[in-house]
mmCIF file of C-alpha atoms in Angstrom:
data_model
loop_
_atom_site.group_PDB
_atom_site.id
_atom_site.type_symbol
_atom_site.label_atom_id
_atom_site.label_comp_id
_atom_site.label_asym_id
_atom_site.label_seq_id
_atom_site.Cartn_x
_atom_site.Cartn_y
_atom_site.Cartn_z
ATOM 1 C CA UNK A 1 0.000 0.000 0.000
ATOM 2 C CA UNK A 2 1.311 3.324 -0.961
ATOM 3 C CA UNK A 3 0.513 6.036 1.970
ATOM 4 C CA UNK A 4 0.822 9.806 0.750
ATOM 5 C CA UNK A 5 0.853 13.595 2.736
ATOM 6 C CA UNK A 6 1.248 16.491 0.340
ATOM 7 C CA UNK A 7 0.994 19.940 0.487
ATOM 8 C CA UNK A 8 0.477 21.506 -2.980
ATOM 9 C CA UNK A 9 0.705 17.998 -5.089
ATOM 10 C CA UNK A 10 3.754 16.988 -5.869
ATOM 11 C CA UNK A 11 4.063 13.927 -3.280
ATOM 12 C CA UNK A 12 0.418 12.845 -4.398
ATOM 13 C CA UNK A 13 1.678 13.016 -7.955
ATOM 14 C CA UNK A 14 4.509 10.787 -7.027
ATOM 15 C CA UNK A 15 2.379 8.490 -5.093
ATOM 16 C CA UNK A 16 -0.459 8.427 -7.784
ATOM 17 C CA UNK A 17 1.936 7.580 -11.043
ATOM 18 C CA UNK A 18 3.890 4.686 -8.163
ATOM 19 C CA UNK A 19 0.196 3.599 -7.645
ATOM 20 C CA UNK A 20 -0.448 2.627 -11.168
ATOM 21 C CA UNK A 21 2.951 1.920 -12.172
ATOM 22 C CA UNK A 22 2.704 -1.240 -9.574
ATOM 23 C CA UNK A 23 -0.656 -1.929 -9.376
ATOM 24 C CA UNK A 24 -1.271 -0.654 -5.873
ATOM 25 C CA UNK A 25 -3.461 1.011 -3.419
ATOM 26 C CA UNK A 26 -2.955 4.790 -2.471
ATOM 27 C CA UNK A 27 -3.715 6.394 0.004
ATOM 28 C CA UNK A 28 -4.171 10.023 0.742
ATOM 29 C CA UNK A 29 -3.052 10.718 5.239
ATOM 30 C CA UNK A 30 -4.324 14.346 4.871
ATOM 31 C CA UNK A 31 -7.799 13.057 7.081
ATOM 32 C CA UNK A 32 -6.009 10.875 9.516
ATOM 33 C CA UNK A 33 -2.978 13.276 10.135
ATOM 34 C CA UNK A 34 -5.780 16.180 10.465
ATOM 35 C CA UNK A 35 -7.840 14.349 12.997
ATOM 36 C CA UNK A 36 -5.019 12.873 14.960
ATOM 37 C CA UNK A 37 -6.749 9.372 13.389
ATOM 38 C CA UNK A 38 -3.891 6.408 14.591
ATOM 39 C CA UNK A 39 -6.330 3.928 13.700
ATOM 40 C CA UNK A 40 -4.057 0.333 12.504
ATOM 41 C CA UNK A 41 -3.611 0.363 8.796
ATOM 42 C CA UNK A 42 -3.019 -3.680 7.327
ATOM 43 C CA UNK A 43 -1.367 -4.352 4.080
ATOM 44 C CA UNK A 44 0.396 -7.907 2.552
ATOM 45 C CA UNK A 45 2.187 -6.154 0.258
ATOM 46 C CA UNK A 46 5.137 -3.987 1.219
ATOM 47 C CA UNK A 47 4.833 -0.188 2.064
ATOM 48 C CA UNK A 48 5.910 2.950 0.619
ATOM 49 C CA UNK A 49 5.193 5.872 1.931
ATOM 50 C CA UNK A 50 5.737 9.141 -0.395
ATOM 51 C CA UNK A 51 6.303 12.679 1.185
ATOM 52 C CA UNK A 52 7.882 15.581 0.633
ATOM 53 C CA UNK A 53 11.055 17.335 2.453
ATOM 54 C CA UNK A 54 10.888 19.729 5.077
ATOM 55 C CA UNK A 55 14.872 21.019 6.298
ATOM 56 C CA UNK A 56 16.154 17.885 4.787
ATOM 57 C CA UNK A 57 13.693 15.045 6.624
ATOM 58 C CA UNK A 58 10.279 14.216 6.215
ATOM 59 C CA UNK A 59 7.721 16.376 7.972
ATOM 60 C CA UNK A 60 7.208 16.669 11.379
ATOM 61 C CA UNK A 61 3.641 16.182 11.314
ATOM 62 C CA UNK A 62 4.419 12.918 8.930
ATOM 63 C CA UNK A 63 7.062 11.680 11.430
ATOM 64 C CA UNK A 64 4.593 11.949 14.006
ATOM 65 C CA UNK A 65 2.058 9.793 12.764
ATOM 66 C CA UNK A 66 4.495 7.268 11.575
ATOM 67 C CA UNK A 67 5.830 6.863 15.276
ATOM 68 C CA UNK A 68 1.627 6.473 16.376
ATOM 69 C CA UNK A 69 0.061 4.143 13.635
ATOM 70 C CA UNK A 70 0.707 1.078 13.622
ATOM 71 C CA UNK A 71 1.468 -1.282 9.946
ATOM 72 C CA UNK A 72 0.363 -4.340 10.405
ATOM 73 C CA UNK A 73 0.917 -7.193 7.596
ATOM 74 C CA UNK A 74 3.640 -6.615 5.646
ATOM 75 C CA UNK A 75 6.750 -5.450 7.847
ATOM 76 C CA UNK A 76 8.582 -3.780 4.282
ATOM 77 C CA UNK A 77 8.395 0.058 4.584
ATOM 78 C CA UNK A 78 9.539 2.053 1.574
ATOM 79 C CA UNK A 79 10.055 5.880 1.414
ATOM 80 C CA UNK A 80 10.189 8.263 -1.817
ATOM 81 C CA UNK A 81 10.804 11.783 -0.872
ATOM 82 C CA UNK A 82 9.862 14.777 -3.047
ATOM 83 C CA UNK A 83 12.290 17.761 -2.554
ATOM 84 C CA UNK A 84 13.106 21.349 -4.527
ATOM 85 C CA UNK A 85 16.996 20.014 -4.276
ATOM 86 C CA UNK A 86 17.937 16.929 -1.867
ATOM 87 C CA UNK A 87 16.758 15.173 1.107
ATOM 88 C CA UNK A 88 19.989 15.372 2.228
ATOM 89 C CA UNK A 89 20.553 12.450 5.330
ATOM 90 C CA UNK A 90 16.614 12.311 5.626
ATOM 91 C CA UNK A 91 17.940 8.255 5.259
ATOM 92 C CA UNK A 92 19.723 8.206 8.750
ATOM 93 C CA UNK A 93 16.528 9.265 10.151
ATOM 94 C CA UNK A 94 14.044 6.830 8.235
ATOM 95 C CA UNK A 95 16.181 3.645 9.078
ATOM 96 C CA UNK A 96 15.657 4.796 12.823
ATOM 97 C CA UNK A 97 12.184 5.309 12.735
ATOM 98 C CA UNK A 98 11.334 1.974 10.962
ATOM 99 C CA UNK A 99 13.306 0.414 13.445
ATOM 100 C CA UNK A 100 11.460 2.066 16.392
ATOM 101 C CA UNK A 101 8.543 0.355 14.628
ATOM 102 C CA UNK A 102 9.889 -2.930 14.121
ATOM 103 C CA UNK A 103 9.927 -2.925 10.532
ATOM 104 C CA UNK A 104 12.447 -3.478 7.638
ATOM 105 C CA UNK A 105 14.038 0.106 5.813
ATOM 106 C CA UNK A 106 14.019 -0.734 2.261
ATOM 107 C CA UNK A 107 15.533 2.984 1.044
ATOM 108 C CA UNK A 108 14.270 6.314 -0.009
ATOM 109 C CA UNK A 109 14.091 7.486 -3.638
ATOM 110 C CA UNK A 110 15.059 11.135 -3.533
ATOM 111 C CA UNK A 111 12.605 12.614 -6.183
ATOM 112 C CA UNK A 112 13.585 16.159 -7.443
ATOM 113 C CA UNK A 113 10.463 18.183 -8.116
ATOM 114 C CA UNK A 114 9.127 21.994 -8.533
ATOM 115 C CA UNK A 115 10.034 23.971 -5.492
ATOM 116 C CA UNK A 116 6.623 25.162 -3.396
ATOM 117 C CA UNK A 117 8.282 26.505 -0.573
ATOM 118 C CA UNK A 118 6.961 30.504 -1.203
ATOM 119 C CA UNK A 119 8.295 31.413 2.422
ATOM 120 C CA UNK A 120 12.220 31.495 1.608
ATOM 121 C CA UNK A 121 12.594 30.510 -2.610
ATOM 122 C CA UNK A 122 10.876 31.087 -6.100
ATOM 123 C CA UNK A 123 8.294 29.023 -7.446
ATOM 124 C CA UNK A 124 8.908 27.685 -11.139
ATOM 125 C CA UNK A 125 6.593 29.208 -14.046
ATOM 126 C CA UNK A 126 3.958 26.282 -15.251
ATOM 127 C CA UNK A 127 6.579 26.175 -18.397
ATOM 128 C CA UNK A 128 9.248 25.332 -15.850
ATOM 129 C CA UNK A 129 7.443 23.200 -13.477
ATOM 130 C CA UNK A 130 6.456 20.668 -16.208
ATOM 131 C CA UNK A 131 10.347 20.473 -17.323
ATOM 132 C CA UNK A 132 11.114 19.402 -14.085
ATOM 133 C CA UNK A 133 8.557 16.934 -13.808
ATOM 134 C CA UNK A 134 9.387 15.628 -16.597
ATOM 135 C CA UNK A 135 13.135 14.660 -15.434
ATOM 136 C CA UNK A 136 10.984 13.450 -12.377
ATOM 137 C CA UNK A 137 9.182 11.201 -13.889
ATOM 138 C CA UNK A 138 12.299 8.798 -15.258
ATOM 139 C CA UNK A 139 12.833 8.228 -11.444
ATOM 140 C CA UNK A 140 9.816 7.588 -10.622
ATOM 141 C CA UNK A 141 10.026 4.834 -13.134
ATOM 142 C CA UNK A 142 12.975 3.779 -11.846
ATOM 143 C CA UNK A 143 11.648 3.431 -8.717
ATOM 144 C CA UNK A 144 8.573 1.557 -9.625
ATOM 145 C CA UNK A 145 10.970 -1.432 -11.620
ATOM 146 C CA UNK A 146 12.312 -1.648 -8.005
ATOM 147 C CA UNK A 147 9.716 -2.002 -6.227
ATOM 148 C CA UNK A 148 8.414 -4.660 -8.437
ATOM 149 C CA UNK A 149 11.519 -6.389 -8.296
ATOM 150 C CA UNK A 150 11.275 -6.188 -4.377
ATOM 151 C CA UNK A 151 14.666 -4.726 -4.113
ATOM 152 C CA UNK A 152 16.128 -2.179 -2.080
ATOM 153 C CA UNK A 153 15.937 1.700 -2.865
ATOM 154 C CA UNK A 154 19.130 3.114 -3.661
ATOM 155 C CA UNK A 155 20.955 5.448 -1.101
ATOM 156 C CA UNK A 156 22.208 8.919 -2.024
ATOM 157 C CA UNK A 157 25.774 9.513 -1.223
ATOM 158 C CA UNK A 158 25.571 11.494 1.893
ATOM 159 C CA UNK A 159 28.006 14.497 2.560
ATOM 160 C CA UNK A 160 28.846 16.533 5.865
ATOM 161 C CA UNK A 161 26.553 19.115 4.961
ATOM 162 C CA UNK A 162 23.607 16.838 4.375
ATOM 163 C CA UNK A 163 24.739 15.087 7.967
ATOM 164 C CA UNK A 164 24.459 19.260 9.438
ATOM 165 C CA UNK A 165 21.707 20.041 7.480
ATOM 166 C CA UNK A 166 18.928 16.885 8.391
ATOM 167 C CA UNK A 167 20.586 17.188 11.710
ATOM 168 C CA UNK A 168 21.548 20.078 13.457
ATOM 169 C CA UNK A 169 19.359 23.198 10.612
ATOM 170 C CA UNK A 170 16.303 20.410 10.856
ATOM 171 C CA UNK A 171 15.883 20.952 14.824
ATOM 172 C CA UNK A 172 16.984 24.426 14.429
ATOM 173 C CA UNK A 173 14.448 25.147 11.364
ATOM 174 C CA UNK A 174 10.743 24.247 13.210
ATOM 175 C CA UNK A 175 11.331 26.938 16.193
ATOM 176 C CA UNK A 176 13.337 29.459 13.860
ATOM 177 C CA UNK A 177 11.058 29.515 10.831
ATOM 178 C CA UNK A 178 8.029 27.742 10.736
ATOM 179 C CA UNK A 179 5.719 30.170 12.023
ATOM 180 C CA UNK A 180 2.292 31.568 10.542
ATOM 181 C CA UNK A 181 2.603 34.872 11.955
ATOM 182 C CA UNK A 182 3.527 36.388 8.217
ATOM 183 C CA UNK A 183 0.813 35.002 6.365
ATOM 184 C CA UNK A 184 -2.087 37.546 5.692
ATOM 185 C CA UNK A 185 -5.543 37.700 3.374
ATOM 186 C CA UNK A 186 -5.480 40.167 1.004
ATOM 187 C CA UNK A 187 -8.630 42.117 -0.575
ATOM 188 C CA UNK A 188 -9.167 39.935 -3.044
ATOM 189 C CA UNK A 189 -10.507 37.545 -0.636
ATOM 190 C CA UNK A 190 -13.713 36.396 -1.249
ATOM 191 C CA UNK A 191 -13.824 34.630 2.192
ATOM 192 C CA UNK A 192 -14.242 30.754 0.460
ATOM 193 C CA UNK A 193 -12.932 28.749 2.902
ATOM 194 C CA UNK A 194 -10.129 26.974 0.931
ATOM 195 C CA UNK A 195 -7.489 27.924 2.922
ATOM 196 C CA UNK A 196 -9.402 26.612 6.333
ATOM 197 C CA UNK A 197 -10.303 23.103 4.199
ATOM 198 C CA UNK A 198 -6.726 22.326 2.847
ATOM 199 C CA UNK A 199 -4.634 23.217 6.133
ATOM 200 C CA UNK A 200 -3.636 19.710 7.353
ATOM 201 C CA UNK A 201 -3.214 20.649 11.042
ATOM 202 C CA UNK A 202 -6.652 22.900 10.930
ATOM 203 C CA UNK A 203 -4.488 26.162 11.731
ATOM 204 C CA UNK A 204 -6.652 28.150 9.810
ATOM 205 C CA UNK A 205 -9.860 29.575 10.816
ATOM 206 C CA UNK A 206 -12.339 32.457 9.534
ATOM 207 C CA UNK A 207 -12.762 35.243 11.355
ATOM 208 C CA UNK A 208 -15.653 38.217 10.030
ATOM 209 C CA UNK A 209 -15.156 35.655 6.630
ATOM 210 C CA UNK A 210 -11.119 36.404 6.517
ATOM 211 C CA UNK A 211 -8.207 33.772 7.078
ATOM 212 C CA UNK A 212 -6.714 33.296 10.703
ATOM 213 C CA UNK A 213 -3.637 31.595 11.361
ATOM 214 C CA UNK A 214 -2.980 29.947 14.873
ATOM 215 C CA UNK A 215 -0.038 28.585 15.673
ATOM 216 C CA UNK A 216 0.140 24.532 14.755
ATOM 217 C CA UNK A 217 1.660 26.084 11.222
ATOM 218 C CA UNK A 218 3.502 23.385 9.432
ATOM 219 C CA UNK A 219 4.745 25.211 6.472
ATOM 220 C CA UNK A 220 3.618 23.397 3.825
ATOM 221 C CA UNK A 221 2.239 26.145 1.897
ATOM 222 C CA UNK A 222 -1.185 24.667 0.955
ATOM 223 C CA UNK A 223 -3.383 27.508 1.880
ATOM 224 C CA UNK A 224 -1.360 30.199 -0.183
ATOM 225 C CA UNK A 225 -0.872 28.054 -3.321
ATOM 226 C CA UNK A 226 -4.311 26.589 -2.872
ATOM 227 C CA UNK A 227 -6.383 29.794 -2.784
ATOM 228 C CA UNK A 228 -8.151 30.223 -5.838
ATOM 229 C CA UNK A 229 -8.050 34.016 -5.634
ATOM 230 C CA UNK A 230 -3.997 34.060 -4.773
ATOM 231 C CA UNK A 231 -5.295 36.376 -1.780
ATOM 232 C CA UNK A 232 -2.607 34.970 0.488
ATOM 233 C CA UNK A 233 0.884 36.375 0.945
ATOM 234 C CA UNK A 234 3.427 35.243 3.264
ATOM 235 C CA UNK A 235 5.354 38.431 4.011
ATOM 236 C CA UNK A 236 6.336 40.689 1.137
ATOM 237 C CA UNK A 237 8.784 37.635 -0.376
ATOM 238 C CA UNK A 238 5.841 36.229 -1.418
ATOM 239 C CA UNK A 239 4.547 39.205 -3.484
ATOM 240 C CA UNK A 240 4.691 38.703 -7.462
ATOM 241 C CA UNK A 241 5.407 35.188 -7.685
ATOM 242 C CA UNK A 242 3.266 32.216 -9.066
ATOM 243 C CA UNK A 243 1.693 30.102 -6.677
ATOM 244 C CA UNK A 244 2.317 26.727 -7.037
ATOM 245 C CA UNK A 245 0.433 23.447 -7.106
ATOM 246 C CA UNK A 246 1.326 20.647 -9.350
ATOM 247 C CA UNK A 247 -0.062 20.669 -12.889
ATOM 248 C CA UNK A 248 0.054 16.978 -13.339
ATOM 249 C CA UNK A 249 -1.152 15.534 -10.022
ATOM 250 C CA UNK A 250 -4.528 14.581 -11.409
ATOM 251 C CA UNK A 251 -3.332 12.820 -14.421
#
């Protein structure tokens, strides 16, 4: 079973094209990670769960359901990571959570994809977005033959700077950055409710029909590249460029 949490589409892409490449079941988390849902998940076939990077691991919220739910049937746990460059040691950190959970690490397929993350970089034009996906897409391939063929993922060589940055910038990056506080509605907000439906940790609330952040913020941009009005900014950095969401994830 292939288990999927994305923010703006590019894991659920991933996990979608895995899906039919092997013949397998997908599943979206967004519900159970929302409603703190730990119920036991079975599966005979091996499984691969599909996420994207946040400071070089998986996310937080992610990690935390991992360590609650339990997997029962097949003990073969499988990771593909989307990122905007590399997943740098995210490995390291995998092995020792499927190990905390009894199970077997079979690898992680770092999966380069089109960079979301409006709160420090620049989103890719649709033009560019597709290129990239394109290159994406040969892994993803390459991943699937693998996974067919039972075998192990293959490991990215791992550098001291990916050992700093999954390690010492990941536990520095939640309390530093991740914070809602610069995210604000604009007046072009027609008070829909997107933003409050697509936040996986329900951070987001309307207030007088306007956008309220809390603090449970996670960072993965959803409610800004979601809104259908692009009435969200996150600061001024966020001012002028193209929201993102993934222009292939329904195919």
């Amino acid at each position: 079973m292939i288990l999927y949490f994305s923010g703006t589409g590019n894991s659920e892409y991933v996990a979608q094209k895995l899906g039919r490449a092997i013949d397998d079941e997908v599943l979206n988390l967004f519900e159970a990670i929302r409603g703190d849902d730990f119920s036991e998940l079975r599966s005979q076939r091996p499984w691969v769960v599909v996420a994207p990077t946040y400071a070089w691991r998986i996310p937080r919220l992610l990690q935390r359901w991992l360590e609650h739910t339990r997997l029962a049937g097949s003990a073969e746990l499988y990771f593909a990571m989307t990122c905007g460059g590399s997943i740098g040691n995210a490995g390291k950190y995998l092995a020792e959570l499927c190990a905390q959970k009894g199970m077997n690490y079979r690898g992680c397929m770092e999966i380069a994809m089109p960079e979301n993350y409006l709160a420090l970089f620049t989103t890719p034009t649709r033009k560019e977005a597709l290129r990239a996906i394109e290159k994406a897409d040969r892994v993803i391939e390459s991943a699937a033959r693998l996974l067919k063929g039972g075998e192990d993922l293959p490991a990215p060589e791992v550098s001291l700077g990916d050992r700093v940055n999954s390690g010492l910038v990941n536990r520095l990056f939640y309390p530093l950055f991740v914070r809602a506080k610069k995210f604000s509605a604009t007046g072009d907000c027609i008070s829909c409710g997107r933003c409050v439906d697509v936040c996986p940790l329900g951070n987001v609330r309307l207030v007088g029909g306007k956008p309220v952040w809390g603090d449970r913020c996670t960072h993965c941009m959803a409610c800004i590249c979601r809104c259908p009005k692009e009435a969200i900014e996150y600061g001024r950095h966020s001012r002028g460029l193209p929201r993102y969401t993934c222009p292939k994830r329904a195919q």
